[in-house]
Amino acid sequence: MSPTGTYSLKDLRVHARTTPEKVAVVCDQQRRTYGELESLANRTAQVLRASGLSRGDHVAMFMGNRPEILALVWAAWRSGVYLTPMPTTLTPTELAYMVEDCQAKMVICDARFAPDSATLKNQLSVSTVQWFSLGGAIDGYEALEDRLATASNEPITDECPGALMMYTSGTTGAPKGVIRPLLPPDWQGTPPFAADLLTLFDMGGSDVRYLSTQPLYHAAALRFALAVTAGGGFVHVMPRFDALEALDLLEQENITHSQWVPAMFQRLLRVHESRRAAFTAPAHRCAIHGAAPCTPALKQAMIAWWGPILLEYYSGSEGVGLSLINSHEALTHPGSVGRIYKGQLHVVSDPHSDVELSAGEIGLLYFSGITPFEYHGAPDKTTTRTHAKGWQTMGDLGYADADGFLYLTDRMDDMIISGGVNVYPQEIEHVILEVPGVEDCAVVGFPNDDFGERPVAFVVPESPNSPASLLERVRTHCEIHLGRIKRPERLELIAQLPRTATGKLLRRQLRNQF
């Protein structure tokens, strides 16, 4: 990419030139037009270069939702650097691990998290890291605003493609950075973080008005917001999710596209019946969801309320494949995550087999036809996700039916082997969630002298005043609908399950806690 070259029609700079006064993004009373976002991206790229960062270097950012995040990503893309967003839910120790693991040469922190940011800096003795604050002062940090104030609004003269380096959720262990080679320095076109989304989700028009409900440190939330700015649409980023506010925004902002996780659907459905009955958002034509399993009952309830506008995707930080399923397909194929739209699916019985399973047979899901990924600095971990034929997996188990619809049964790392039999926690969880009075549940394998492992179920009641008979009803339901080896050995009531902001279950925390 060159500042004087020909730009793809799907690029922030095009819209900054043609519609500079159009609002690109709103977050927490802050607004940025396309002209302002472009200027901030250029000035940030100038700061990156002036700070000595060059192609292939790494920058980490620790920020809550704010418009500047989008400008930072565009600046990193134009500067040829890798940018790693860090979750605001992490402790300073966990943040320090990420900064060291990605070998960041610059860390940019949100002043709203000043105490943790200061602790983070004090925990690291790496002298090569440059520390910048944004939105206020942090002890020991230089204010990024001071550098931006004197930086040029012009593009840097040596623009070249960078990339996002996202970390996995770390649901079963330490997070791993997913890295791919940078594109050639002279590459031109729509950035990869936007290109597929614009096509697959019909988000490439200037009429798109997108509601972002999740933290922007999450890969999907960030990429969707960036895609909209590449396509010339409007992004409204919620500072934090609130069900009532989300419904108001869908109506008041004439939102056309939105993104959710199943836990948000549950909270929306708990809104008072009168508000749900009064809700009307005729412009809303696509409610995208993913990141965590959505039970057929939950999806059917949302479709009954909002109409057939739900569109589910299945992918992951590794990005080796992607499937989609629309509302009509979901009603005829309940529980499926759809047909494959990116990559070619291969289902095998184990990582060492190259014999592909037939329709309906459960196995490990591999994909080919996508640019391979690596786990940054962890070749052994990359190997565990790479088949001898070069196929790669996100670690999920499942099967495809005769019509080509994909069904996920569980995570490879979560599977319980009890008495030599594979037990899938997700299957047990879906059965337990059918019991009235159960709001949430998780099944985890615990050591057992006789069977090696046995499933233990943690049940979240809808009300803290749920009757004492709830667990007995759960037990009876499991006896009716699950084979003996699948029935939980133990049932535990728990007030809340440990989940990420995107709804992914942190089973390792349950194992550690109990």
Short mmCIF file of C-alpha atoms in Angstrom, two decimals:
data_model
loop_
_atom_site.label_atom_id
_atom_site.label_comp_id
_atom_site.label_asym_id
_atom_site.label_seq_id
_atom_site.Cartn_x
_atom_site.Cartn_y
_atom_site.Cartn_z
CA MET A 1 0.00 0.00 0.00
CA SER A 2 1.27 3.48 -0.83
CA PRO A 3 -0.17 6.86 0.23
CA THR A 4 -0.20 7.89 -3.41
CA GLY A 5 -1.34 4.54 -4.82
CA THR A 6 -4.72 3.21 -5.85
CA TYR A 7 -6.81 2.17 -2.87
CA SER A 8 -9.42 -0.50 -2.65
CA LEU A 9 -12.94 0.86 -2.36
CA LYS A 10 -13.05 -0.85 1.03
CA ASP A 11 -10.63 1.28 2.98
CA LEU A 12 -10.95 3.97 5.63
CA ARG A 13 -8.98 6.47 3.54
CA VAL A 14 -11.43 6.34 0.63
CA HIS A 15 -14.34 7.38 2.87
CA ALA A 16 -12.24 10.04 4.61
CA ARG A 17 -11.72 11.61 1.20
CA THR A 18 -15.28 11.26 -0.11
CA THR A 19 -17.35 11.73 3.09
CA PRO A 20 -15.00 13.31 5.66
CA GLU A 21 -17.84 14.79 7.75
CA LYS A 22 -19.77 11.53 8.06
CA VAL A 23 -19.72 10.04 11.58
CA ALA A 24 -17.72 6.81 11.52
CA VAL A 25 -17.87 5.74 15.16
CA VAL A 26 -19.63 6.68 18.39
CA CYS A 27 -18.67 5.38 21.83
CA ASP A 28 -19.61 6.75 25.25
CA GLN A 29 -20.53 10.25 23.99
CA GLN A 30 -17.37 10.45 21.85
CA ARG A 31 -17.81 10.84 18.09
CA ARG A 32 -15.26 10.56 15.31
CA THR A 33 -15.98 11.44 11.70
CA TYR A 34 -14.22 9.65 8.87
CA GLY A 35 -11.96 12.65 8.41
CA GLU A 36 -11.05 12.67 12.11
CA LEU A 37 -10.50 8.90 12.23
CA GLU A 38 -8.23 9.07 9.20
CA SER A 39 -6.24 11.95 10.69
CA LEU A 40 -5.82 10.10 13.99
CA ALA A 41 -4.74 6.92 12.18
CA ASN A 42 -2.12 8.85 10.18
CA ARG A 43 -0.80 10.68 13.25
CA THR A 44 -0.61 7.42 15.20
CA ALA A 45 1.33 5.79 12.37
CA GLN A 46 3.73 8.75 12.43
CA VAL A 47 4.23 8.23 16.19
CA LEU A 48 4.92 4.53 15.67
CA ARG A 49 7.60 5.30 13.11
CA ALA A 50 9.11 8.14 15.15
CA SER A 51 9.31 5.76 18.13
CA GLY A 52 11.50 3.40 16.13
CA LEU A 53 8.92 0.73 15.31
CA SER A 54 9.40 -0.95 11.97
CA ARG A 55 7.84 -3.74 9.93
CA GLY A 56 7.24 -6.87 12.00
CA ASP A 57 7.49 -5.21 15.43
CA HIS A 58 4.78 -5.73 18.04
CA VAL A 59 2.54 -3.28 19.91
CA ALA A 60 0.20 -4.25 22.77
CA MET A 61 -2.79 -2.19 23.89
CA PHE A 62 -4.78 -2.42 27.13
CA MET A 63 -7.93 -0.39 26.67
CA GLY A 64 -11.62 -0.29 27.30
CA ASN A 65 -14.01 0.48 24.46
CA ARG A 66 -13.20 3.84 22.89
CA PRO A 67 -13.04 5.22 19.31
CA GLU A 68 -9.25 5.51 19.35
CA ILE A 69 -8.92 1.72 19.21
CA LEU A 70 -10.09 1.70 15.60
CA ALA A 71 -7.57 4.38 14.65
CA LEU A 72 -4.80 2.42 16.40
CA VAL A 73 -5.56 -0.70 14.37
CA TRP A 74 -5.63 1.23 11.10
CA ALA A 75 -2.30 2.84 12.07
CA ALA A 76 -0.75 -0.54 12.85
CA TRP A 77 -2.05 -1.91 9.55
CA ARG A 78 -0.43 0.94 7.64
CA SER A 79 2.82 0.70 9.61
CA GLY A 80 3.50 -2.99 9.07
CA VAL A 81 3.38 -3.83 12.77
CA TYR A 82 1.50 -6.50 14.72
CA LEU A 83 -1.07 -5.14 17.17
CA THR A 84 -2.24 -7.19 20.15
CA PRO A 85 -5.33 -6.11 22.14
CA MET A 86 -5.23 -7.29 25.78
CA PRO A 87 -8.45 -8.02 27.71
CA THR A 88 -9.29 -5.53 30.43
CA THR A 89 -10.41 -8.44 32.62
CA LEU A 90 -6.83 -9.71 33.07
CA THR A 91 -4.67 -9.19 36.14
CA PRO A 92 -1.34 -7.32 35.87
CA THR A 93 0.45 -10.67 36.07
CA GLU A 94 -1.55 -12.03 33.14
CA LEU A 95 -0.97 -8.82 31.20
CA ALA A 96 2.76 -9.04 31.85
CA TYR A 97 2.76 -12.55 30.40
CA MET A 98 1.15 -11.24 27.19
CA VAL A 99 3.51 -8.27 26.85
CA GLU A 100 6.52 -10.53 27.26
CA ASP A 101 5.12 -13.31 25.09
CA CYS A 102 4.37 -11.02 22.12
CA GLN A 103 7.69 -9.22 22.63
CA ALA A 104 5.97 -5.85 22.52
CA LYS A 105 8.17 -2.84 21.86
CA MET A 106 5.34 -0.46 22.77
CA VAL A 107 2.44 -0.75 25.22
CA ILE A 108 -0.51 1.68 25.10
CA CYS A 109 -2.77 1.70 28.16
CA ASP A 110 -6.12 3.31 28.93
CA ALA A 111 -5.91 5.74 31.86
CA ARG A 112 -9.22 4.33 33.12
CA PHE A 113 -7.15 1.31 34.17
CA ALA A 114 -4.30 3.31 35.68
CA PRO A 115 -3.70 1.16 38.81
CA ASP A 116 -3.36 -2.09 36.87
CA SER A 117 -1.34 -0.35 34.16
CA ALA A 118 1.12 1.06 36.69
CA THR A 119 1.46 -2.36 38.32
CA LEU A 120 2.01 -3.93 34.90
CA LYS A 121 4.90 -1.60 34.12
CA ASN A 122 6.48 -2.21 37.51
CA GLN A 123 6.30 -5.97 37.00
CA LEU A 124 8.31 -5.81 33.79
CA SER A 125 11.98 -4.92 33.77
CA VAL A 126 12.26 -4.93 29.96
CA SER A 127 13.98 -1.65 29.07
CA THR A 128 13.09 -1.88 25.37
CA VAL A 129 9.34 -1.35 25.98
CA GLN A 130 7.93 2.16 25.44
CA TRP A 131 4.94 2.94 27.67
CA PHE A 132 2.18 5.31 26.59
CA SER A 133 -1.06 6.33 28.30
CA LEU A 134 -4.25 7.38 26.53
CA GLY A 135 -7.11 9.40 27.98
CA GLY A 136 -5.26 10.65 31.05
CA ALA A 137 -2.15 10.21 33.16
CA ILE A 138 -0.63 6.93 34.36
CA ASP A 139 2.36 6.92 36.69
CA GLY A 140 5.52 6.17 34.71
CA TYR A 141 3.84 6.51 31.29
CA GLU A 142 4.22 9.14 28.56
CA ALA A 143 0.96 10.68 27.31
CA LEU A 144 0.29 9.50 23.76
CA GLU A 145 -1.82 12.63 23.20
CA ASP A 146 1.31 14.78 23.55
CA ARG A 147 3.02 12.92 20.73
CA LEU A 148 -0.12 12.92 18.57
CA ALA A 149 -0.54 16.69 18.98
CA THR A 150 2.73 17.39 17.14
CA ALA A 151 2.57 14.51 14.63
CA SER A 152 1.83 15.09 10.95
CA ASN A 153 -1.62 14.35 9.54
CA GLU A 154 0.00 12.96 6.40
CA PRO A 155 0.46 9.23 5.80
CA ILE A 156 3.89 7.82 6.57
CA THR A 157 5.99 7.48 3.42
CA ASP A 158 6.67 3.76 3.80
CA GLU A 159 3.22 2.33 4.40
CA CYS A 160 3.07 -1.47 4.35
CA PRO A 161 0.55 -4.03 5.65
CA GLY A 162 0.62 -4.98 9.32
CA ALA A 163 -1.72 -7.35 11.14
CA LEU A 164 -3.63 -8.13 14.29
CA MET A 165 -2.09 -10.77 16.52
CA MET A 166 -4.95 -11.95 18.69
CA TYR A 167 -4.60 -14.27 21.66
CA THR A 168 -6.81 -17.27 22.30
CA SER A 169 -9.23 -17.04 25.22
CA GLY A 170 -7.11 -19.29 27.41
CA THR A 171 -10.14 -21.32 28.47
CA THR A 172 -8.01 -24.39 29.25
CA GLY A 173 -4.54 -22.90 29.78
CA ALA A 174 -2.39 -19.86 29.12
CA PRO A 175 -3.53 -17.76 26.12
CA LYS A 176 -1.60 -18.29 22.90
CA GLY A 177 -0.86 -15.62 20.30
CA VAL A 178 -2.10 -16.50 16.81
CA ILE A 179 0.29 -15.13 14.20
CA ARG A 180 0.47 -15.25 10.41
CA PRO A 181 3.17 -13.90 8.09
CA LEU A 182 2.75 -10.29 7.04
CA LEU A 183 1.64 -9.60 3.50
CA PRO A 184 4.29 -8.34 1.04
CA PRO A 185 5.28 -4.68 1.61
CA ASP A 186 3.82 -3.58 -1.72
CA TRP A 187 0.50 -5.40 -1.26
CA GLN A 188 -2.64 -3.34 -1.98
CA GLY A 189 -6.28 -4.06 -1.30
CA THR A 190 -8.92 -4.33 1.38
CA PRO A 191 -7.29 -5.31 4.70
CA PRO A 192 -7.72 -9.00 5.52
CA PHE A 193 -9.30 -8.10 8.87
CA ALA A 194 -12.23 -6.65 6.91
CA ALA A 195 -12.44 -8.27 3.48
CA ASP A 196 -14.28 -11.50 4.26
CA LEU A 197 -16.66 -9.93 6.76
CA LEU A 198 -17.82 -7.30 4.28
CA THR A 199 -18.85 -10.03 1.85
CA LEU A 200 -20.11 -12.78 4.16
CA PHE A 201 -22.24 -10.48 6.31
CA ASP A 202 -23.24 -7.91 3.68
CA MET A 203 -21.62 -5.08 5.64
CA GLY A 204 -19.88 -3.23 2.83
CA GLY A 205 -22.39 -0.46 2.18
CA SER A 206 -22.42 3.11 3.41
CA ASP A 207 -25.96 2.52 4.69
CA VAL A 208 -24.78 -0.05 7.25
CA ARG A 209 -25.37 1.00 10.86
CA TYR A 210 -23.70 -1.46 13.18
CA LEU A 211 -24.15 -1.96 16.92
CA SER A 212 -21.07 -3.38 18.65
CA THR A 213 -22.09 -4.90 21.99
CA GLN A 214 -18.83 -6.55 23.04
CA PRO A 215 -15.37 -5.48 24.24
CA LEU A 216 -13.18 -4.47 21.32
CA TYR A 217 -10.31 -6.57 22.63
CA HIS A 218 -12.29 -9.57 21.36
CA ALA A 219 -11.26 -10.62 17.84
CA ALA A 220 -14.73 -10.76 16.30
CA ALA A 221 -15.97 -7.51 17.84
CA LEU A 222 -12.87 -5.64 16.70
CA ARG A 223 -12.84 -7.07 13.19
CA PHE A 224 -16.53 -6.38 12.59
CA ALA A 225 -16.16 -2.75 13.72
CA LEU A 226 -13.10 -2.31 11.51
CA ALA A 227 -14.90 -3.87 8.56
CA VAL A 228 -17.70 -1.34 8.85
CA THR A 229 -15.20 1.55 8.77
CA ALA A 230 -13.58 -0.05 5.72
CA GLY A 231 -16.99 -0.19 4.06
CA GLY A 232 -18.02 3.36 4.92
CA GLY A 233 -20.78 2.57 7.43
CA PHE A 234 -21.52 3.73 10.98
CA VAL A 235 -20.37 1.97 14.17
CA HIS A 236 -21.97 2.48 17.58
CA VAL A 237 -19.78 0.85 20.23
CA MET A 238 -21.40 0.22 23.60
CA PRO A 239 -18.96 1.03 26.45
CA ARG A 240 -20.38 -2.03 28.20
CA PHE A 241 -23.34 -4.28 27.52
CA ASP A 242 -26.72 -3.47 29.01
CA ALA A 243 -29.81 -5.27 27.70
CA LEU A 244 -32.24 -2.36 27.97
CA GLU A 245 -29.78 0.10 26.47
CA ALA A 246 -29.08 -2.29 23.60
CA LEU A 247 -32.79 -2.48 22.76
CA ASP A 248 -33.04 1.33 22.88
CA LEU A 249 -30.06 1.72 20.55
CA LEU A 250 -31.45 -0.75 18.03
CA GLU A 251 -34.56 1.40 17.79
CA GLN A 252 -33.12 4.92 18.13
CA GLU A 253 -30.04 4.50 15.93
CA ASN A 254 -31.83 2.58 13.14
CA ILE A 255 -29.29 -0.18 13.49
CA THR A 256 -29.07 -2.54 10.50
CA HIS A 257 -26.46 -5.00 11.82
CA SER A 258 -25.55 -6.08 15.33
CA GLN A 259 -23.40 -8.65 17.06
CA TRP A 260 -24.10 -10.77 20.15
CA VAL A 261 -23.11 -13.79 22.19
CA PRO A 262 -25.65 -16.27 23.59
CA ALA A 263 -25.31 -14.94 27.15
CA MET A 264 -26.58 -11.59 25.86
CA PHE A 265 -29.61 -13.28 24.31
CA GLN A 266 -30.42 -14.74 27.72
CA ARG A 267 -30.28 -11.29 29.30
CA LEU A 268 -32.39 -9.77 26.53
CA LEU A 269 -35.05 -12.42 27.05
CA ARG A 270 -35.15 -11.60 30.77
CA VAL A 271 -36.14 -7.99 30.02
CA HIS A 272 -39.64 -7.23 31.29
CA GLU A 273 -42.34 -8.63 29.04
CA SER A 274 -43.88 -5.20 28.41
CA ARG A 275 -40.56 -3.84 27.01
CA ARG A 276 -40.09 -6.88 24.81
CA ALA A 277 -43.64 -6.53 23.47
CA ALA A 278 -43.11 -2.83 22.70
CA PHE A 279 -39.76 -3.40 20.95
CA THR A 280 -39.71 -2.60 17.24
CA ALA A 281 -36.65 -2.14 15.05
CA PRO A 282 -37.65 -2.45 11.38
CA ALA A 283 -34.20 -1.42 10.11
CA HIS A 284 -32.53 -4.28 11.97
CA ARG A 285 -31.88 -6.90 9.32
CA CYS A 286 -28.96 -8.97 10.62
CA ALA A 287 -28.23 -10.07 14.20
CA ILE A 288 -24.88 -11.83 14.09
CA HIS A 289 -23.85 -14.16 16.88
CA GLY A 290 -21.06 -16.60 17.70
CA ALA A 291 -18.14 -17.10 20.11
CA ALA A 292 -20.00 -19.63 22.29
CA PRO A 293 -22.55 -22.43 21.81
CA CYS A 294 -26.18 -21.33 21.45
CA THR A 295 -28.78 -23.91 22.43
CA PRO A 296 -31.58 -24.56 19.93
CA ALA A 297 -34.18 -23.43 22.48
CA LEU A 298 -32.44 -20.09 23.03
CA LYS A 299 -32.06 -19.46 19.30
CA GLN A 300 -35.69 -20.38 18.62
CA ALA A 301 -36.83 -17.95 21.33
CA MET A 302 -34.83 -15.11 19.75
CA ILE A 303 -36.10 -15.88 16.24
CA ALA A 304 -39.67 -15.95 17.53
CA TRP A 305 -39.11 -12.46 18.99
CA TRP A 306 -36.92 -10.73 16.38
CA GLY A 307 -37.86 -12.70 13.29
CA PRO A 308 -35.53 -14.70 11.01
CA ILE A 309 -32.65 -12.22 11.14
CA LEU A 310 -30.21 -14.26 13.25
CA LEU A 311 -27.01 -15.29 11.49
CA GLU A 312 -24.58 -17.49 13.42
CA TYR A 313 -20.93 -17.95 12.56
CA TYR A 314 -18.44 -20.52 13.76
CA SER A 315 -14.75 -19.64 13.68
CA GLY A 316 -12.01 -18.83 16.16
CA SER A 317 -8.89 -16.81 16.82
CA GLU A 318 -6.93 -19.30 14.73
CA GLY A 319 -9.18 -18.47 11.75
CA VAL A 320 -8.62 -21.74 9.91
CA GLY A 321 -12.24 -22.12 8.81
CA LEU A 322 -15.66 -20.51 9.03
CA SER A 323 -19.26 -21.71 8.82
CA LEU A 324 -22.53 -19.79 8.69
CA ILE A 325 -26.14 -20.68 9.41
CA ASN A 326 -29.12 -18.39 8.91
CA SER A 327 -32.39 -18.47 10.87
CA HIS A 328 -34.31 -20.58 8.39
CA GLU A 329 -31.56 -23.21 8.32
CA ALA A 330 -31.27 -23.13 12.11
CA LEU A 331 -34.95 -24.01 12.48
CA THR A 332 -34.62 -27.01 10.16
CA HIS A 333 -31.18 -28.05 11.48
CA PRO A 334 -31.36 -27.24 15.22
CA GLY A 335 -27.99 -27.25 16.94
CA SER A 336 -25.97 -26.89 13.73
CA VAL A 337 -23.44 -24.11 13.13
CA GLY A 338 -24.10 -24.27 9.40
CA ARG A 339 -22.28 -24.98 6.18
CA ILE A 340 -18.60 -24.27 5.57
CA TYR A 341 -17.89 -20.97 3.79
CA LYS A 342 -14.13 -20.71 4.34
CA GLY A 343 -11.73 -23.62 4.14
CA GLN A 344 -12.35 -27.29 3.43
CA LEU A 345 -13.52 -29.49 6.30
CA HIS A 346 -11.84 -32.77 7.24
CA VAL A 347 -13.19 -34.92 10.10
CA VAL A 348 -10.85 -37.59 11.47
CA SER A 349 -10.98 -39.88 14.49
CA ASP A 350 -7.70 -38.62 15.99
CA PRO A 351 -4.79 -36.31 15.11
CA HIS A 352 -2.75 -39.20 13.67
CA SER A 353 -5.39 -40.54 11.30
CA ASP A 354 -5.74 -39.43 7.70
CA VAL A 355 -8.89 -41.46 7.08
CA GLU A 356 -11.80 -39.05 6.94
CA LEU A 357 -14.98 -40.04 8.75
CA SER A 358 -18.37 -40.41 7.13
CA ALA A 359 -21.36 -38.10 7.63
CA GLY A 360 -22.66 -38.28 11.18
CA GLU A 361 -19.44 -39.65 12.70
CA ILE A 362 -17.91 -37.52 15.46
CA GLY A 363 -14.26 -36.61 15.11
CA LEU A 364 -11.70 -33.85 15.31
CA LEU A 365 -12.42 -30.98 12.90
CA TYR A 366 -9.56 -29.92 10.64
CA PHE A 367 -9.54 -27.38 7.82
CA SER A 368 -7.39 -26.87 4.75
CA GLY A 369 -7.25 -24.16 2.11
CA ILE A 370 -6.53 -21.30 4.56
CA THR A 371 -3.19 -19.60 5.17
CA PRO A 372 -1.67 -21.58 8.06
CA PHE A 373 -1.30 -19.97 11.48
CA GLU A 374 1.33 -20.41 14.17
CA TYR A 375 1.19 -19.90 17.89
CA HIS A 376 3.71 -17.14 18.50
CA GLY A 377 6.87 -18.52 20.05
CA ALA A 378 5.25 -21.92 20.68
CA PRO A 379 6.06 -24.35 17.84
CA ASP A 380 5.15 -27.37 19.99
CA LYS A 381 1.65 -25.98 20.55
CA THR A 382 1.32 -25.24 16.85
CA THR A 383 2.21 -28.85 16.12
CA THR A 384 -0.62 -30.09 18.35
CA ARG A 385 -3.06 -28.19 16.12
CA THR A 386 -1.52 -29.21 12.79
CA HIS A 387 -2.16 -32.50 10.99
CA ALA A 388 0.57 -34.34 9.10
CA LYS A 389 -1.19 -33.29 5.88
CA GLY A 390 -0.93 -29.62 6.83
CA TRP A 391 -4.56 -29.31 7.89
CA GLN A 392 -5.15 -27.25 11.02
CA THR A 393 -7.73 -27.33 13.78
CA MET A 394 -9.17 -24.96 16.35
CA GLY A 395 -9.46 -27.94 18.69
CA ASP A 396 -13.16 -28.65 18.21
CA LEU A 397 -14.93 -31.98 17.92
CA GLY A 398 -18.02 -32.50 15.81
CA TYR A 399 -19.52 -33.98 12.68
CA ALA A 400 -21.13 -33.01 9.39
CA ASP A 401 -24.50 -34.42 8.40
CA ALA A 402 -25.43 -35.70 4.95
CA ASP A 403 -26.51 -32.19 3.90
CA GLY A 404 -23.14 -30.69 4.81
CA PHE A 405 -24.32 -28.97 8.00
CA LEU A 406 -21.69 -28.92 10.75
CA TYR A 407 -22.48 -29.79 14.37
CA LEU A 408 -20.07 -29.16 17.24
CA THR A 409 -20.03 -31.69 20.05
CA ASP A 410 -17.27 -30.23 22.22
CA ARG A 411 -13.72 -29.01 22.56
CA MET A 412 -10.94 -31.57 22.27
CA ASP A 413 -9.38 -30.23 25.47
CA ASP A 414 -12.71 -30.45 27.33
CA MET A 415 -13.66 -34.00 26.37
CA ILE A 416 -13.99 -36.39 29.32
CA ILE A 417 -12.71 -39.94 28.92
CA SER A 418 -14.64 -42.03 31.43
CA GLY A 419 -13.96 -45.75 31.54
CA GLY A 420 -12.50 -45.52 28.04
CA VAL A 421 -15.65 -43.83 26.67
CA ASN A 422 -15.64 -40.31 25.21
CA VAL A 423 -18.08 -38.09 27.10
CA TYR A 424 -18.90 -34.66 25.67
CA PRO A 425 -19.69 -31.99 28.30
CA GLN A 426 -21.70 -29.89 25.85
CA GLU A 427 -24.20 -32.72 25.31
CA ILE A 428 -24.78 -33.01 29.06
CA GLU A 429 -25.06 -29.24 29.43
CA HIS A 430 -27.74 -29.02 26.76
CA VAL A 431 -29.79 -31.67 28.57
CA ILE A 432 -29.49 -29.89 31.93
CA LEU A 433 -30.45 -26.54 30.38
CA GLU A 434 -33.80 -28.07 29.39
CA VAL A 435 -34.80 -28.25 33.06
CA PRO A 436 -37.06 -25.34 34.14
CA GLY A 437 -35.33 -23.19 36.73
CA VAL A 438 -31.81 -23.71 35.35
CA GLU A 439 -30.20 -20.54 34.02
CA ASP A 440 -26.74 -21.83 33.18
CA CYS A 441 -24.57 -24.89 33.69
CA ALA A 442 -21.13 -26.31 33.05
CA VAL A 443 -19.83 -29.86 33.06
CA VAL A 444 -16.21 -30.61 33.90
CA GLY A 445 -14.27 -33.84 34.13
CA PHE A 446 -12.84 -34.64 37.57
CA PRO A 447 -10.42 -37.46 38.46
CA ASN A 448 -11.96 -40.76 39.47
CA ASP A 449 -10.10 -43.84 40.74
CA ASP A 450 -12.36 -46.31 38.95
CA PHE A 451 -13.11 -44.56 35.65
CA GLY A 452 -10.19 -42.14 35.23
CA GLU A 453 -12.61 -39.22 34.95
CA ARG A 454 -16.24 -38.60 35.75
CA PRO A 455 -18.44 -35.62 34.79
CA VAL A 456 -19.39 -33.10 37.47
CA ALA A 457 -22.13 -30.56 36.70
CA PHE A 458 -22.23 -27.02 38.08
CA VAL A 459 -25.76 -25.61 37.93
CA VAL A 460 -26.70 -21.92 38.12
CA PRO A 461 -30.34 -21.49 39.25
CA GLU A 462 -32.53 -18.80 37.69
CA SER A 463 -33.24 -17.43 41.15
CA PRO A 464 -31.19 -17.60 44.35
CA ASN A 465 -34.47 -18.66 45.97
CA SER A 466 -34.92 -21.65 43.68
CA PRO A 467 -36.54 -24.62 45.42
CA ALA A 468 -34.29 -27.22 46.98
CA SER A 469 -35.77 -29.75 44.61
CA LEU A 470 -34.05 -28.20 41.58
CA LEU A 471 -31.02 -30.47 41.71
CA GLU A 472 -33.26 -33.50 42.18
CA ARG A 473 -35.22 -32.52 39.07
CA VAL A 474 -31.95 -32.10 37.18
CA ARG A 475 -30.81 -35.53 38.32
CA THR A 476 -34.08 -37.15 37.24
CA HIS A 477 -33.96 -35.41 33.85
CA CYS A 478 -30.42 -36.68 33.28
CA GLU A 479 -31.43 -40.23 34.17
CA ILE A 480 -34.16 -40.08 31.53
CA HIS A 481 -32.15 -38.44 28.72
CA LEU A 482 -28.53 -39.51 29.28
CA GLY A 483 -26.83 -42.89 29.29
CA ARG A 484 -25.33 -44.02 32.57
CA ILE A 485 -21.73 -43.09 31.71
CA LYS A 486 -22.82 -39.57 30.73
CA ARG A 487 -24.79 -38.81 33.88
CA PRO A 488 -22.99 -36.38 36.20
CA GLU A 489 -21.46 -38.09 39.18
CA ARG A 490 -22.09 -34.97 41.20
CA LEU A 491 -24.29 -31.87 40.92
CA GLU A 492 -23.20 -28.57 42.46
CA LEU A 493 -25.19 -25.35 42.80
CA ILE A 494 -23.14 -22.27 41.92
CA ALA A 495 -24.14 -18.61 41.79
CA GLN A 496 -22.26 -17.79 38.60
CA LEU A 497 -20.00 -19.56 36.13
CA PRO A 498 -16.60 -18.14 35.22
CA ARG A 499 -16.93 -16.87 31.66
CA THR A 500 -15.06 -14.46 29.43
CA ALA A 501 -16.77 -11.26 28.28
CA THR A 502 -17.73 -13.11 25.10
CA GLY A 503 -19.40 -15.94 27.00
CA LYS A 504 -16.72 -18.59 26.69
CA LEU A 505 -16.65 -20.89 29.68
CA LEU A 506 -13.42 -21.02 31.70
CA ARG A 507 -13.53 -24.66 32.75
CA ARG A 508 -10.00 -24.50 34.14
CA GLN A 509 -11.19 -22.04 36.80
CA LEU A 510 -13.89 -24.48 37.89
CA ARG A 511 -11.31 -27.26 38.11
CA ASN A 512 -8.95 -25.07 40.11
CA GLN A 513 -11.69 -23.78 42.41
CA PHE A 514 -13.24 -27.13 43.21
#
